[in-house]
Every structure is written in C-alpha cells, then in structure tokens.
C-alpha cells in the first residue's frame, strides 16, 4: 500500500516538472497559430477555426532572408560536423595507433581545449579572421567551430578506436594494405556509431550558438538562423504574431531533430562522463 | 614529432623514417593545425594583448600588468568589473543552489527501480536544454511581460496576484529572474549526468542496504550519494565554467548593456561591451583582452580546484 502511494507521489512530481519544462515551449508554439486578438484574449486556449491564423508566419517567411539563414546554419553545422569527424578521427587514430615520441604530450595539448572555452580568445580570433579576409563568411564559422569541437571528438573517438581488436588491423597489414587504407577502409567504418554520437552533440551547440555568428558574421546575409531570429525579433518587437512565429520557426526543427536523435544524444552526453 | 625509434612504430615494418613522418603528418596535421591556429593561438594572443596599451597615436605599447591594475583599481573600470564579477558569482550560486539540487532530485526519481515512463520523462525534461538560449530567453520575456499577462494570470489563479511585478525590468530582481530562467533551461545537464551515474551503481549494493533495514530514501543518502560524489564534482565544475563564460541569455534578454543600470551584467556581457563598444564607450582591444584574460584566470582557478581537490584524473565532459 505504501509502495503504490509513494509511486504516485513520484509520478506526480515528475509530471508537474515535465509540465513546467514544456509549458513555455508549447505556449509559444500554440499562440503562434492564432490571430492577435486571441493571443491576448485567451492565451491558454488551443487555436480554434475562428482564432487560427498564419499571419505571423507570412511575415517571417515574407522576410525572404529567413530561408537563407536556415541554409547558412545547415552549411555551418554540416561543415563543422564533417571536418570535426574526419580530422578528429584521423588524429585519434594516429594518437592511439602510433607510438611516436611526443604522443602523450600532444594528447595533453589537444585536451586543453576540452576544459578551456575557445570564446576567451575571441579578440584574437576576430583579428585573425579579419587578416585572413574571412569576416562575414561561413568559412570563418566552420573553422572556429571545428577548432572548438576537435578536442572532445578526438578524446571520444580515441577510446573507441582503442577498443577495435588488434587482429583486424594486423590482418589488414598482412594483406598488404597501406596504413592509409587500413584507416579509411577498416577503422573508419568500424567507428561509425561513435561518430554518430559525436555528430549529434556537436550539432546542437553549433546550431544554437549566438556568440560567434555575432562576432564573425553579423551582416551581409551570412547570419545563422539563431542570430537571424535574434535580429528579426529586435525589429518586430511589437508585432506579437511575427515574434511568436519566428520563435516557433526556430523551435520546431530542433524539436523534430531532438525527438529523432534523443537516444543517441543522451548516450553521447553521458558516455564516459561517469566512471 | 615524427620520430620512429626502434620498436616504436609498432608493426609498420619496412616503412622508412620519411614515410613514417609523412604518415603522422597526414593524420595529425589537419587537426593540430586548425586547433592550434583557431583555438590555442588566439588564447595566447589575447593574454599577450592584455599586456599592451593603445596610445593616442594608435600604436600599442608594452604596459606590463598595468591594464590589470587599471581594471582592478581605476574606478571607471573597477566599478563595472567588480559589479559584473559579483553578479556572476550570484549567477553561479543560484545555479549551484537551485539547478543542481533539482537536477539531483529528478535524477534520483528517474533512477528508481521499476519506474514506468522513465525514458519519456527524461526526454521531455531534457527538451529545453536543446533549444537555443536566444529562443528560450525571448519566450520567457514574453511570458513574464505584463503586456501579455500570462504570469499574472497564473499568480491570480493561485491567489498570489499581488506578488506580480515586472521582474525583468526591476533592478532588484532582474539578475535573479535571468538566473532562474537559465536554471530552468539547463537543469537537464546535471539531471542526465547524475542519472547515468546512479544507474551505474550495482543493484546488489542497494539490495544489501535495504536488507540491512534502510528504506529507499536512506539508501539513497547513505549508499548512493557518496558513490556519485565524483559526478557531483564534475557537475559543479561544468556549472562554474559555463556560468563564468555565459553571455547569450543576458544579451538576448537584456542587450549588451545588461540593464536596468547594469544590474544583470556578468563577465561575458562586460567583455563584449568593452571590446566592441556600445552607446556609452568606444571599443577597446587592450581592455577587452584584459577582461578575457581575467575570465580565463577565473575559469582556470575553478578547473584547477576541481582537478586537484576533487578529481585527480582528466574526465570527459560536454556542453
């Protein structure tokens, strides 16, 4: 009897907290589909046929740059994931497989970036990007985000590479495969699950970041969606339909991706974090 | 770097010194170059910049630790700096006192044996953490806005309508409101990390404890909590690094001036304002670098405390 009472209490608390976590998100999405009058008149009601309106979305997508901001974000995030995974896996392979003299020192050097936030070097990053003539380009963002994400990805991928049975690599060598072929044809396919994990949790912070887009590509149509929405909100501050729709436009794709990848993402966040 | 001593290049029989060096350069080169150029070099260059002072003619002169002295003692700089530092400490304490205990409590409930819908709760509660800070900040701004009146409506329903105030707009409440919004968003991280640590504890230990007469709650406090102490240390240092590096939420909600009257100003916004300038002042590269270096030192102290006092080995983390 006591057991079930405490189970009900636990569910009650969890349901309450879940409601608290979801309520603001649902409120914004729900009201973005309503006419202005209903947003203020009955904010907690679901949109009904009489109050339904897409006027806010018209305004958001009428501002044609929003679509290109999405493409910018996709390019930056995709590019970052690609280079982080490729260069990260290559470095992880060399660090685990080849015992050269400064191996440990190099691994430590790379690990510094895990704890120290790259943002603190922003002043010099801007100077560097200006000198390279890359200001207001997506290339600048991809380079900086790749540098930011490489340390952790090398660290995680190294652990997975170390688990690959030695026989597999030796068999490749006996068959006369070059070291390069062993990496690209044997190792890379084997660490695909680990790469998926790294990809998923590289994706979210890069997609959501405001700092580097604001510093490195704030104008010239090269804004990412996070910065673009932030600027859009600043302009349309009094147009509640537009504001709510812009927020929902930013929320909904992330929610869909999250629902698809939540398992991998949570595994990625926790794998090895606790030992 | 590429030194194939005898027996070192395991199983790379017949590979010459030169081609071994090529091999290492090929695999390590891209990562090391990008990381060094865009992460390590800027960090050191920033520290270097903080030692120079811009002269009226535009040249930069070596100033030793003069910029730090200015920042900490000259009232034009020290007042905003100590204000931002104090606010950042409050920001951190609120996270430690609210976010991490709630995260721990949720993790403890989620890890109860035979709990149904465990994965559903976990996924839904973690959801706000996935969204951009900008979006979260703005959504809360709308919800707390007296114009929309949602929060007032809720308080009225609870009979607490008299408590309503424009929390974000008042000097006395802006910082705590912003901090709690950040807590609301990021509670998922301590929850997930602690939850995983709790799941890793062998079931037999808890069984043994309950056989010895402890109830679930006592077993949690006396058996599980000491075992997840390293994870709580990790969560604390993560909170510290993220809080002293925070910027997005305050900037999105309160702008670069972190108003009213700098009451929500933290290190990140002060750094941004100093380096880029704003309505009140011109951008200042030297002082911007000085503030960034101070942030680096603060974070370094936190990480060092963690590494040497709590955890004596490097661990992975993300976010």
Coordinates of C-alpha atoms in Angstrom, one line a residue, chain A residues 10-11 13-15 17-18 20-25 27-28 31 39-40 43-44 87 90-91 93-94 97-102 106 109-110 112-121 123-129 132 143 147 150-152 155-156 159 166 170 173 179-180 183-184 204 208-211 214-215 226 229-230 233 237 240 243-244 247 250-251 254-255 258 262 265-266 269-271 273-275, chain B residues 1 3 8 10-12 15 20 22-24 26-28 30-32 34-43 45-46 49 102 106 109-110 112 114-116 121-128 130-132 134-135 138-140 142-143 145 147-148 150 153-154 184 187 192-193 196-197 231 234 241 245-248 251 268 271-272 275-276 285 288-289 292 295-296 299 303 306 313-319:
Chain A
X10 CA 6.9 10.3 -7.6
X11 CA 4.9 10.3 -10.8
X13 CA 6.2 15.3 -9.1
X14 CA 7.7 14.2 -12.4
X15 CA 4.5 15.1 -14.3
X17 CA 8.1 19.1 -13.5
X18 CA 7.6 17.9 -17.1
X20 CA 6.9 23.2 -16.1
X21 CA 9.6 22.2 -18.7
X22 CA 7.2 22.0 -21.6
X23 CA 4.7 24.7 -20.8
X24 CA 6.6 27.8 -22.1
X25 CA 7.6 26.0 -25.3
X27 CA 2.6 28.2 -25.1
X28 CA 4.8 29.9 -27.8
X31 CA -0.1 31.1 -29.8
X39 CA -3.2 35.8 -28.4
X40 CA -4.1 38.4 -25.8
X43 CA -3.6 32.9 -24.4
X44 CA -4.0 29.4 -22.9
X87 CA 40.1 15.3 -38.8
X90 CA 42.4 10.8 -38.3
X91 CA 44.1 12.4 -35.3
X93 CA 43.8 7.1 -35.0
X94 CA 47.3 8.4 -35.1
X97 CA 47.9 3.5 -33.1
X98 CA 51.3 5.0 -33.5
X99 CA 53.7 5.3 -30.5
X100 CA 55.8 8.3 -31.6
X101 CA 57.9 10.3 -29.2
X102 CA 55.6 13.2 -28.3
X106 CA 50.4 16.1 -28.0
X109 CA 48.0 19.7 -25.7
X110 CA 44.8 18.7 -27.5
X112 CA 43.4 21.7 -23.1
X113 CA 40.6 22.7 -25.4
X114 CA 38.2 20.4 -23.6
X115 CA 38.2 22.5 -20.5
X116 CA 39.1 26.0 -21.7
X117 CA 36.3 27.7 -23.6
X118 CA 37.6 29.0 -27.0
X119 CA 35.4 32.1 -26.6
X120 CA 38.0 33.6 -24.3
X121 CA 40.3 34.1 -27.3
X123 CA 39.6 39.2 -29.5
X124 CA 42.4 37.5 -31.4
X125 CA 40.1 35.2 -33.3
X126 CA 38.4 38.3 -34.8
X127 CA 41.8 39.9 -35.7
X128 CA 42.9 36.6 -37.3
X129 CA 39.6 36.3 -39.3
X132 CA 42.5 36.2 -43.4
X143 CA 37.0 26.9 -38.9
X147 CA 38.7 24.0 -33.7
X150 CA 38.0 18.8 -32.2
X151 CA 39.5 18.2 -28.7
X152 CA 36.4 16.4 -27.4
X155 CA 39.1 12.2 -27.0
X156 CA 36.0 10.2 -27.5
X159 CA 38.5 5.5 -26.8
X166 CA 44.3 -5.6 -32.8
X170 CA 47.1 -6.7 -38.3
X173 CA 48.7 -5.2 -42.7
X179 CA 48.3 2.4 -43.3
X180 CA 46.0 4.9 -45.1
X183 CA 42.3 3.7 -41.6
X184 CA 39.8 4.5 -44.4
X204 CA 23.2 21.2 -31.2
X208 CA 22.3 27.3 -31.2
X209 CA 25.4 29.5 -30.8
X210 CA 24.9 33.2 -30.8
X211 CA 28.4 34.4 -29.9
X214 CA 27.5 37.8 -33.8
X215 CA 31.3 38.4 -33.8
X226 CA 19.9 31.8 -34.3
X229 CA 16.0 35.2 -35.5
X230 CA 17.6 37.4 -32.8
X233 CA 12.9 39.8 -33.0
X237 CA 9.4 43.5 -31.2
X240 CA 3.4 39.6 -31.5
X243 CA 7.6 37.3 -32.9
X244 CA 5.8 34.2 -31.8
X247 CA 10.3 31.7 -32.2
X250 CA 13.4 28.3 -34.7
X251 CA 12.0 25.8 -32.1
X254 CA 15.2 21.4 -33.4
X255 CA 12.4 19.6 -31.6
X258 CA 15.7 16.0 -30.9
X262 CA 17.4 11.9 -28.3
X265 CA 22.3 12.4 -27.9
X266 CA 21.8 11.4 -24.3
X269 CA 26.4 13.3 -23.3
X270 CA 26.9 10.6 -20.8
X271 CA 29.3 8.1 -22.4
X273 CA 31.3 11.1 -18.3
X274 CA 31.0 8.9 -15.3
X275 CA 33.5 6.3 -14.4
Chain B
X1 CA 57.2 14.7 -33.6
X3 CA 60.4 10.0 -34.8
X8 CA 58.3 2.4 -31.6
X10 CA 54.6 -0.9 -34.0
X11 CA 54.2 -3.3 -36.9
X12 CA 55.0 -0.8 -39.5
X15 CA 58.4 1.8 -43.6
X20 CA 56.5 7.4 -41.3
X22 CA 54.5 11.7 -43.8
X23 CA 52.0 9.3 -42.3
X24 CA 51.9 11.1 -39.0
X26 CA 48.9 13.3 -42.8
X27 CA 46.8 12.0 -39.9
X28 CA 47.6 14.6 -37.3
X30 CA 44.8 19.0 -40.2
X31 CA 43.5 18.6 -36.6
X32 CA 46.6 20.0 -35.0
X34 CA 43.2 24.0 -37.1
X35 CA 43.1 23.6 -33.4
X36 CA 46.4 25.5 -32.8
X37 CA 45.6 28.3 -35.2
X38 CA 42.0 28.9 -34.2
X39 CA 41.9 27.9 -30.6
X40 CA 45.3 27.9 -28.8
X41 CA 47.0 30.7 -30.7
X42 CA 44.0 33.2 -30.1
X43 CA 44.0 32.3 -26.4
X45 CA 47.5 36.2 -28.3
X46 CA 44.6 37.5 -26.1
X49 CA 47.3 41.7 -26.0
X102 CA 16.7 20.0 -8.6
X106 CA 15.0 14.5 -10.7
X109 CA 13.4 9.8 -9.0
X110 CA 14.2 8.8 -12.6
X112 CA 14.1 4.4 -9.0
X114 CA 10.5 -0.2 -11.7
X115 CA 9.6 3.4 -12.6
X116 CA 7.3 3.5 -15.6
X121 CA 10.1 11.9 -18.6
X122 CA 13.8 12.0 -19.3
X123 CA 13.4 13.0 -22.9
X124 CA 10.8 15.7 -22.1
X125 CA 12.5 17.3 -19.2
X126 CA 15.7 17.5 -21.2
X127 CA 14.0 19.3 -24.1
X128 CA 14.5 22.9 -23.0
X130 CA 18.3 21.5 -26.5
X131 CA 16.9 24.8 -27.6
X132 CA 18.8 28.0 -28.3
X134 CA 18.1 33.1 -27.5
X135 CA 14.8 31.5 -28.2
X138 CA 12.8 35.6 -25.7
X139 CA 10.0 33.2 -24.9
X140 CA 10.3 33.9 -21.2
X142 CA 7.0 37.3 -23.5
X143 CA 5.6 35.1 -20.7
X145 CA 5.7 40.5 -19.9
X147 CA 1.6 43.2 -21.6
X148 CA 0.7 39.5 -22.2
X150 CA 0.2 35.1 -18.6
X153 CA -3.0 35.2 -14.7
X154 CA -1.3 32.2 -13.1
X184 CA 15.1 26.2 -15.9
X187 CA 18.6 21.6 -15.3
X192 CA 21.3 13.4 -17.1
X193 CA 24.9 13.2 -15.8
X196 CA 23.7 7.9 -15.6
X197 CA 26.0 7.8 -12.5
X231 CA 29.8 13.2 -10.7
X234 CA 32.0 17.2 -12.3
X241 CA 32.9 27.0 -16.4
X245 CA 31.6 32.0 -19.7
X246 CA 27.9 32.8 -20.1
X247 CA 26.7 35.6 -22.4
X248 CA 23.9 34.6 -24.8
X251 CA 22.5 39.5 -24.3
X268 CA 30.6 37.8 -20.7
X271 CA 33.7 41.6 -22.1
X272 CA 31.5 42.1 -25.2
X275 CA 35.8 45.0 -26.8
X276 CA 33.1 46.1 -29.2
X285 CA 41.1 46.0 -27.7
X288 CA 38.8 43.7 -23.8
X289 CA 41.7 41.3 -23.8
X292 CA 39.0 38.0 -21.3
X295 CA 37.9 35.3 -17.2
X296 CA 40.5 32.8 -18.3
X299 CA 37.9 29.6 -15.0
X303 CA 39.2 23.9 -13.1
X306 CA 38.4 20.6 -9.4
X313 CA 42.3 12.5 -13.3
X314 CA 41.0 14.1 -16.5
X315 CA 37.5 13.3 -17.4
X316 CA 35.5 13.9 -20.4
X317 CA 32.6 16.3 -20.4
X318 CA 30.5 18.1 -23.0
X319 CA 28.4 21.2 -23.1

